[in-house]
Amino acid sequence: MTLVQGGLLAQLTLACVAVAAAVFVTPDHRARVTGAAVFGIGIAGAVTGAFALGGGHGSLTVPMALPFDPVVLAPDRLGGFFMVVVGLVGAVAAIYG
């Protein structure tokens, strides 16, 4: 597993955690728990983008139900740049959101 694959997997896992937290955490703690998960998604996206921007390679394939093709996430250098920008903005928004 490459660093880019690990970062993509971390983002997907944290997204599942954020959705589960939004459903199952009590309203008193929901904002903090989901905000922390979204902050983690942003940082994981920025780090994954930095690895892709630096020339790292890797992909993550998410199978879908028929008749759809699987979703393939495979950032290149340009995609890595945008992942860094969006990840950092998302992390900052999670802090102030």
mmCIF file of C-alpha atoms in Angstrom:
data_model
loop_
_atom_site.group_PDB
_atom_site.id
_atom_site.type_symbol
_atom_site.label_atom_id
_atom_site.label_comp_id
_atom_site.label_asym_id
_atom_site.label_seq_id
_atom_site.Cartn_x
_atom_site.Cartn_y
_atom_site.Cartn_z
ATOM 1 C CA MET A 1 0.000 0.000 0.000
ATOM 2 C CA THR A 2 1.389 3.374 -1.003
ATOM 3 C CA LEU A 3 1.073 6.575 1.006
ATOM 4 C CA VAL A 4 -1.522 7.917 -1.413
ATOM 5 C CA GLN A 5 -3.613 4.763 -1.077
ATOM 6 C CA GLY A 6 -3.353 4.949 2.696
ATOM 7 C CA GLY A 7 -4.444 8.585 2.681
ATOM 8 C CA LEU A 8 -7.422 7.874 0.426
ATOM 9 C CA LEU A 9 -8.430 4.988 2.672
ATOM 10 C CA ALA A 10 -8.085 7.226 5.752
ATOM 11 C CA GLN A 11 -10.354 9.841 4.153
ATOM 12 C CA LEU A 12 -12.978 7.240 3.298
ATOM 13 C CA THR A 13 -12.825 5.763 6.801
ATOM 14 C CA LEU A 14 -13.103 9.167 8.476
ATOM 15 C CA ALA A 15 -16.063 10.047 6.262
ATOM 16 C CA CYS A 16 -17.833 6.884 7.441
ATOM 17 C CA VAL A 17 -16.995 7.782 11.056
ATOM 18 C CA ALA A 18 -18.388 11.310 10.571
ATOM 19 C CA VAL A 19 -21.653 10.000 9.119
ATOM 20 C CA ALA A 20 -22.005 7.413 11.889
ATOM 21 C CA ALA A 21 -21.284 10.061 14.516
ATOM 22 C CA ALA A 22 -23.895 12.376 13.028
ATOM 23 C CA VAL A 23 -26.471 9.603 13.307
ATOM 24 C CA PHE A 24 -25.602 7.983 16.635
ATOM 25 C CA VAL A 25 -24.001 10.650 18.864
ATOM 26 C CA THR A 26 -26.271 12.583 21.180
ATOM 27 C CA PRO A 27 -27.107 16.145 20.127
ATOM 28 C CA ASP A 28 -25.059 17.569 23.002
ATOM 29 C CA HIS A 29 -21.792 16.200 21.600
ATOM 30 C CA ARG A 30 -22.643 15.830 17.914
ATOM 31 C CA ALA A 31 -21.047 19.081 16.723
ATOM 32 C CA ARG A 32 -17.724 18.385 18.458
ATOM 33 C CA VAL A 33 -17.448 14.768 17.348
ATOM 34 C CA THR A 34 -18.436 15.346 13.733
ATOM 35 C CA GLY A 35 -16.318 18.508 13.599
ATOM 36 C CA ALA A 36 -13.277 16.533 14.757
ATOM 37 C CA ALA A 37 -13.942 13.873 12.108
ATOM 38 C CA VAL A 38 -14.312 16.509 9.383
ATOM 39 C CA PHE A 39 -11.102 18.181 10.560
ATOM 40 C CA GLY A 40 -9.394 14.790 10.242
ATOM 41 C CA ILE A 41 -10.786 14.373 6.728
ATOM 42 C CA GLY A 42 -9.379 17.769 5.749
ATOM 43 C CA ILE A 43 -5.930 17.041 7.160
ATOM 44 C CA ALA A 44 -5.886 13.565 5.599
ATOM 45 C CA GLY A 45 -6.866 15.114 2.265
ATOM 46 C CA ALA A 46 -4.123 17.737 2.495
ATOM 47 C CA VAL A 47 -1.485 15.156 3.394
ATOM 48 C CA THR A 48 -2.641 12.772 0.662
ATOM 49 C CA GLY A 49 -2.593 15.646 -1.814
ATOM 50 C CA ALA A 50 0.928 16.579 -0.743
ATOM 51 C CA PHE A 51 2.095 13.024 -1.402
ATOM 52 C CA ALA A 52 0.375 13.026 -4.811
ATOM 53 C CA LEU A 53 1.818 16.466 -5.592
ATOM 54 C CA GLY A 54 5.260 15.137 -4.750
ATOM 55 C CA GLY A 55 4.926 12.376 -7.328
ATOM 56 C CA GLY A 56 3.399 9.624 -5.238
ATOM 57 C CA HIS A 57 0.990 7.293 -6.942
ATOM 58 C CA GLY A 58 -1.786 5.014 -5.873
ATOM 59 C CA SER A 59 -5.465 4.446 -6.334
ATOM 60 C CA LEU A 60 -8.481 3.301 -4.410
ATOM 61 C CA THR A 61 -11.300 1.450 -6.157
ATOM 62 C CA VAL A 62 -14.728 1.501 -4.535
ATOM 63 C CA PRO A 63 -17.036 -1.124 -6.049
ATOM 64 C CA MET A 64 -20.586 -0.058 -6.825
ATOM 65 C CA ALA A 65 -23.756 -2.049 -7.356
ATOM 66 C CA LEU A 66 -24.662 -3.057 -10.877
ATOM 67 C CA PRO A 67 -25.106 -1.472 -13.440
ATOM 68 C CA PHE A 68 -22.626 1.200 -12.358
ATOM 69 C CA ASP A 69 -18.881 1.045 -12.865
ATOM 70 C CA PRO A 70 -16.654 1.169 -9.781
ATOM 71 C CA VAL A 71 -15.443 4.529 -8.505
ATOM 72 C CA VAL A 72 -11.668 4.840 -8.996
ATOM 73 C CA LEU A 73 -9.860 7.494 -6.965
ATOM 74 C CA ALA A 74 -6.365 8.058 -8.377
ATOM 75 C CA PRO A 75 -4.983 11.579 -7.917
ATOM 76 C CA ASP A 76 -2.168 12.859 -10.131
ATOM 77 C CA ARG A 77 0.054 15.881 -9.446
ATOM 78 C CA LEU A 78 -2.560 18.463 -10.412
ATOM 79 C CA GLY A 79 -5.218 16.643 -8.428
ATOM 80 C CA GLY A 80 -2.793 16.548 -5.507
ATOM 81 C CA PHE A 81 -2.485 20.330 -5.612
ATOM 82 C CA PHE A 82 -6.236 20.765 -5.423
ATOM 83 C CA MET A 83 -6.475 18.152 -2.667
ATOM 84 C CA VAL A 84 -3.996 20.165 -0.595
ATOM 85 C CA VAL A 85 -5.957 23.386 -1.064
ATOM 86 C CA VAL A 86 -9.385 21.857 -0.450
ATOM 87 C CA GLY A 87 -8.135 19.772 2.484
ATOM 88 C CA LEU A 88 -6.655 22.778 4.260
ATOM 89 C CA VAL A 89 -9.752 24.903 3.649
ATOM 90 C CA GLY A 90 -11.946 22.037 4.878
ATOM 91 C CA ALA A 91 -9.864 21.633 8.039
ATOM 92 C CA VAL A 92 -10.062 25.352 8.805
ATOM 93 C CA ALA A 93 -13.797 25.363 8.114
ATOM 94 C CA ALA A 94 -14.254 22.435 10.502
ATOM 95 C CA ILE A 95 -12.538 24.426 13.253
ATOM 96 C CA TYR A 96 -14.657 27.528 12.766
ATOM 97 C CA GLY A 97 -17.830 25.764 11.648
#
